[in-house]
Coordinates of C-alpha atoms in Angstrom, one line a residue:
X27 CA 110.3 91.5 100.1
X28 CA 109.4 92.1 104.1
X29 CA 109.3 88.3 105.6
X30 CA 106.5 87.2 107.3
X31 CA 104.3 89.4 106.3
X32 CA 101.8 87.1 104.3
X33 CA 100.4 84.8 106.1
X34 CA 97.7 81.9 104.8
X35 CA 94.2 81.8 106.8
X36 CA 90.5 81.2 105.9
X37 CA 89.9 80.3 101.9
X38 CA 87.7 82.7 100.5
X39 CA 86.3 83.7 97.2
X40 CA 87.7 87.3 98.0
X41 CA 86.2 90.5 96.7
X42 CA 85.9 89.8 93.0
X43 CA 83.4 87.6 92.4
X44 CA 83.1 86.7 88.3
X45 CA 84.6 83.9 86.8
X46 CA 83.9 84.0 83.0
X47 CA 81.3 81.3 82.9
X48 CA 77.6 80.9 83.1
X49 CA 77.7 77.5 83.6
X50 CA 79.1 77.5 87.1
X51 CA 82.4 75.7 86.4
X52 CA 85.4 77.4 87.2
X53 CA 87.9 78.7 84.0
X54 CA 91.4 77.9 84.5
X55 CA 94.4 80.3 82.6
X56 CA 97.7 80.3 82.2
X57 CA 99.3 83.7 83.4
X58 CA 102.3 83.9 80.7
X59 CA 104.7 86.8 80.7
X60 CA 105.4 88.1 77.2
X61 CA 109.3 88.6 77.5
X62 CA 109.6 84.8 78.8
X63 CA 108.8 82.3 76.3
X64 CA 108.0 78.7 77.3
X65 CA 107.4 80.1 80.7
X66 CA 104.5 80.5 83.2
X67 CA 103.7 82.5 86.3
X68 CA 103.4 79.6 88.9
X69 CA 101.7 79.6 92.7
X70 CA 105.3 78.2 93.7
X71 CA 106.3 80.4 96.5
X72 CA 109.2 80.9 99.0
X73 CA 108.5 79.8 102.9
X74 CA 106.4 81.4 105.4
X75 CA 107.1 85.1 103.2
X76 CA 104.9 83.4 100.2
X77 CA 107.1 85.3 97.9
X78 CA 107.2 84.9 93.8
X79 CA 110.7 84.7 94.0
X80 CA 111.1 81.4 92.5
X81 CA 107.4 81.7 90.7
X82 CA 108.4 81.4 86.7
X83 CA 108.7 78.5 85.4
X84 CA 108.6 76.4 82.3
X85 CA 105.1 75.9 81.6
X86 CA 103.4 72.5 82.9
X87 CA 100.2 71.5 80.9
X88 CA 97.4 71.0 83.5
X89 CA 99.4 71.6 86.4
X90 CA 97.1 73.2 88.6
X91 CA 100.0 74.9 90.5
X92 CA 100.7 76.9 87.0
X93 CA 96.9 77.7 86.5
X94 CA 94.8 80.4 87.8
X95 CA 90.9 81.9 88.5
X96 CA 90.6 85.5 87.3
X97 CA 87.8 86.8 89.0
X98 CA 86.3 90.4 87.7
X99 CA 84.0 93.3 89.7
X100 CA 83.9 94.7 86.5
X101 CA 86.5 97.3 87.3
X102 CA 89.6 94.9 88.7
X103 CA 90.5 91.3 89.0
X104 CA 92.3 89.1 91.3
X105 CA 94.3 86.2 90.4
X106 CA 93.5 83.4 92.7
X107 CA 95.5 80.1 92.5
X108 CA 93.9 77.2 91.0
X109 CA 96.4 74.7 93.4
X110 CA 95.6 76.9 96.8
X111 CA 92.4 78.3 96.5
X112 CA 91.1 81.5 98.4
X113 CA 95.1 82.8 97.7
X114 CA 96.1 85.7 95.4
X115 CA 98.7 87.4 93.7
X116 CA 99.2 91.0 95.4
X117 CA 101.3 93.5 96.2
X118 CA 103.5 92.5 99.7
X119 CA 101.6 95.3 102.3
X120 CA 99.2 94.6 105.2
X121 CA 97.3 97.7 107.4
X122 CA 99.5 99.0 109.6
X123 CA 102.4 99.8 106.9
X124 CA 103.7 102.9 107.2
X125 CA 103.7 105.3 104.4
X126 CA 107.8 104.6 103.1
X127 CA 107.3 100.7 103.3
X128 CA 104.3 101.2 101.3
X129 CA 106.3 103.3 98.5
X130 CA 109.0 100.8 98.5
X131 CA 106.9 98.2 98.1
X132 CA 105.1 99.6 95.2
X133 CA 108.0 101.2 93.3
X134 CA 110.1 97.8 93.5
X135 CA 108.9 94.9 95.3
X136 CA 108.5 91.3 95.2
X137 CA 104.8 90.2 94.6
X138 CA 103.5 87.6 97.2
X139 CA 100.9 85.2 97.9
X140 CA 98.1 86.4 100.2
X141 CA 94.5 85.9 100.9
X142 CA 92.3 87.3 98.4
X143 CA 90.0 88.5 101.3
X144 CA 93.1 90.7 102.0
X145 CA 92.1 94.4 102.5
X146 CA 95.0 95.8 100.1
X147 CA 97.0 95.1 97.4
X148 CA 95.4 91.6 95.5
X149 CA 93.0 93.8 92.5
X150 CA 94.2 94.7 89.5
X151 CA 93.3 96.9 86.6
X152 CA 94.4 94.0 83.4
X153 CA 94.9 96.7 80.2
X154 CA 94.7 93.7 78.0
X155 CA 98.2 93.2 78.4
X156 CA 99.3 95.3 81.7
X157 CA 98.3 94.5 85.5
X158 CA 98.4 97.4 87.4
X159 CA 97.5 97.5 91.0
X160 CA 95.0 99.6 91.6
X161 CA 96.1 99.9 95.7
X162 CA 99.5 101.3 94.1
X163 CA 98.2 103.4 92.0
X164 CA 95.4 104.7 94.5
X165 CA 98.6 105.3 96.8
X166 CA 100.6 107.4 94.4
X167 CA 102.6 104.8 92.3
X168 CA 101.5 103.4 88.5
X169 CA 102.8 100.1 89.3
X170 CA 102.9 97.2 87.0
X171 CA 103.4 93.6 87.5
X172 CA 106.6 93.0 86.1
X173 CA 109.3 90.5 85.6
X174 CA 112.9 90.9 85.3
X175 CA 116.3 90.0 83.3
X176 CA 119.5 88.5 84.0
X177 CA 122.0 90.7 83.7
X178 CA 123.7 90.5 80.6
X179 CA 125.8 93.2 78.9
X180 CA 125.7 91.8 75.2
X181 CA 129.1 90.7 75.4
X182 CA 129.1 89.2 72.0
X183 CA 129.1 92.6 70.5
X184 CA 125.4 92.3 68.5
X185 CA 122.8 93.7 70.4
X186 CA 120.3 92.9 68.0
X187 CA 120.0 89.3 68.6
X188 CA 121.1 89.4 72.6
X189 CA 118.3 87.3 74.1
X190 CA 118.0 87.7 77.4
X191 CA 117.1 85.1 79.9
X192 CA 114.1 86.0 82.3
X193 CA 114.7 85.7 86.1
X194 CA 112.6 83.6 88.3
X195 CA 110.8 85.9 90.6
X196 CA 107.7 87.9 89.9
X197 CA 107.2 91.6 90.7
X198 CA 106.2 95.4 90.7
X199 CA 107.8 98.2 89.3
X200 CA 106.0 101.5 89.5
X201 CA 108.6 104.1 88.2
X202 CA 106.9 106.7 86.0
X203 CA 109.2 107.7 83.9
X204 CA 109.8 104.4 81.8
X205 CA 108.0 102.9 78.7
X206 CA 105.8 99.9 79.0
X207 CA 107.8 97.2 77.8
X208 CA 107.5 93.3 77.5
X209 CA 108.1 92.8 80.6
X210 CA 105.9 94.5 82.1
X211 CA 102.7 92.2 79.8
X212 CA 100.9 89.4 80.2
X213 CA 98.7 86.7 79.1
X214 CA 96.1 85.0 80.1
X215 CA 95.5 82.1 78.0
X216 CA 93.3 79.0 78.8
X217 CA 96.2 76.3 77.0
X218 CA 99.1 76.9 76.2
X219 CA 100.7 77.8 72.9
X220 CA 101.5 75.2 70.3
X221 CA 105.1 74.9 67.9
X222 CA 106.6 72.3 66.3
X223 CA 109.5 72.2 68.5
X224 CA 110.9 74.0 71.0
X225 CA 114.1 76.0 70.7
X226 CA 116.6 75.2 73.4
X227 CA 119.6 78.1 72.8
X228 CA 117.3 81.1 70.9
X229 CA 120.6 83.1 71.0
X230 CA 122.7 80.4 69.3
X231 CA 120.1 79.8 66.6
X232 CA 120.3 83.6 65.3
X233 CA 123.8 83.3 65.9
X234 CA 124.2 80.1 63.4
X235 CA 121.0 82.3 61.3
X236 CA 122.9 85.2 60.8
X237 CA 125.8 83.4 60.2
X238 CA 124.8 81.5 57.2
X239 CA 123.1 84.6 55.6
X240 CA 126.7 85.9 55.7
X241 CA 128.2 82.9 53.8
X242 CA 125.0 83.5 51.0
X243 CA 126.4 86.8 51.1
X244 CA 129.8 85.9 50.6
X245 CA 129.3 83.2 48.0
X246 CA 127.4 85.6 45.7

């Protein structure tokens, strides 16, 4: 991400104005990405460059630092942080950008925390699942917010149940010519999903799973 470039000021409401209740009382979500189970998009960001690079974490019930207002025009929303109000997810660009910083940033950069009043880069088009940036797109780029993987190579030779741990930052990714996968959806969910326990090693579970279907197997 470009350091320095986001920069906290004034709190304001920003250009979307909705917030899903008639009542007057602010609705808090969870942002949850799909491919990262147990964990939440949180307003935890990096120094003075506000970046998401440290941003998903295991979820924290009521924790107003993992919650968020999604405010609608009808057309977009912005995602303004429940913990620092009047600050929004967007894409890392301010006016002035030239037109390569503005391509890198939207075909692979890191998201950032910035003032929803911003003039670019904090609405979103939300699919149901997707969030794509409608500066982005306007630019040129279909760009999606997006997490990524640790790199893993499915050393244990079954690629089926390789489970794949999700990095910590939050980002965009706007190549074209890619399928929408899990990573690249969301939720937005006002509490947070329920189970009877949590698993702590996924991979070793279908690992021991698979195992004793082979001894079934075996015995018959």
């Amino acid at each position: 991400g470009k350091s320095g470039k986001s920069a906290k000021g004034a709190k304001s409401r920003g250009k979307s104005s909705g917030d899903g209740r008639e009542d007057g009382h602010e609705e808090l979500f969870y942002l949850l990405p799909t491919a990262c189970p147990n964990e939440c998009i949180t307003s935890i960001v990096t120094g003075d460059a506000f970046e998401f690079a440290d941003s998903v974490r295991r979820c924290k019930a009521n924790d107003e630092s993992h919650m968020w207002i999604v405010r609608s025009d009808g057309s977009y929303v912005e995602i303004e942080s429940a913990y620092d109000r009047g600050m929004c997810i967007g894409v890392d660009y301010r006016r002035g950008d030239a037109a390569p910083m503005l391509a890198e940033t939207c075909y692979d950069g890191e998201l950032v925390l910035k003032e929803c009043d911003s003039d670019y880069g904090t609405e979103w088009y939300f699919t149901g699942g997707q969030l794509i940036n409608s500066m982005c797109w306007g630019a040129g780029l279909s760009s999606l917010m997006t997490v990524f993987f640790e790199d893993d190579d499915g050393s244990n030779g079954n690629d089926e149940t390789v489970v794949k741990e999700c990095k910590k930052d939050l980002a965009v990714w706007g190549a074209n010519d890619e399928a929408v996968l899990k990573a690249d959806t969301f939720m937005f969910v006002n509490r947070l999903p329920e189970a009877p326990f949590a698993i702590d090693d996924v991979q070793a579970a279908l690992e021991m799973a698979g195992s004793e279907a082979n001894d079934v197997e075996g015995a018959e």
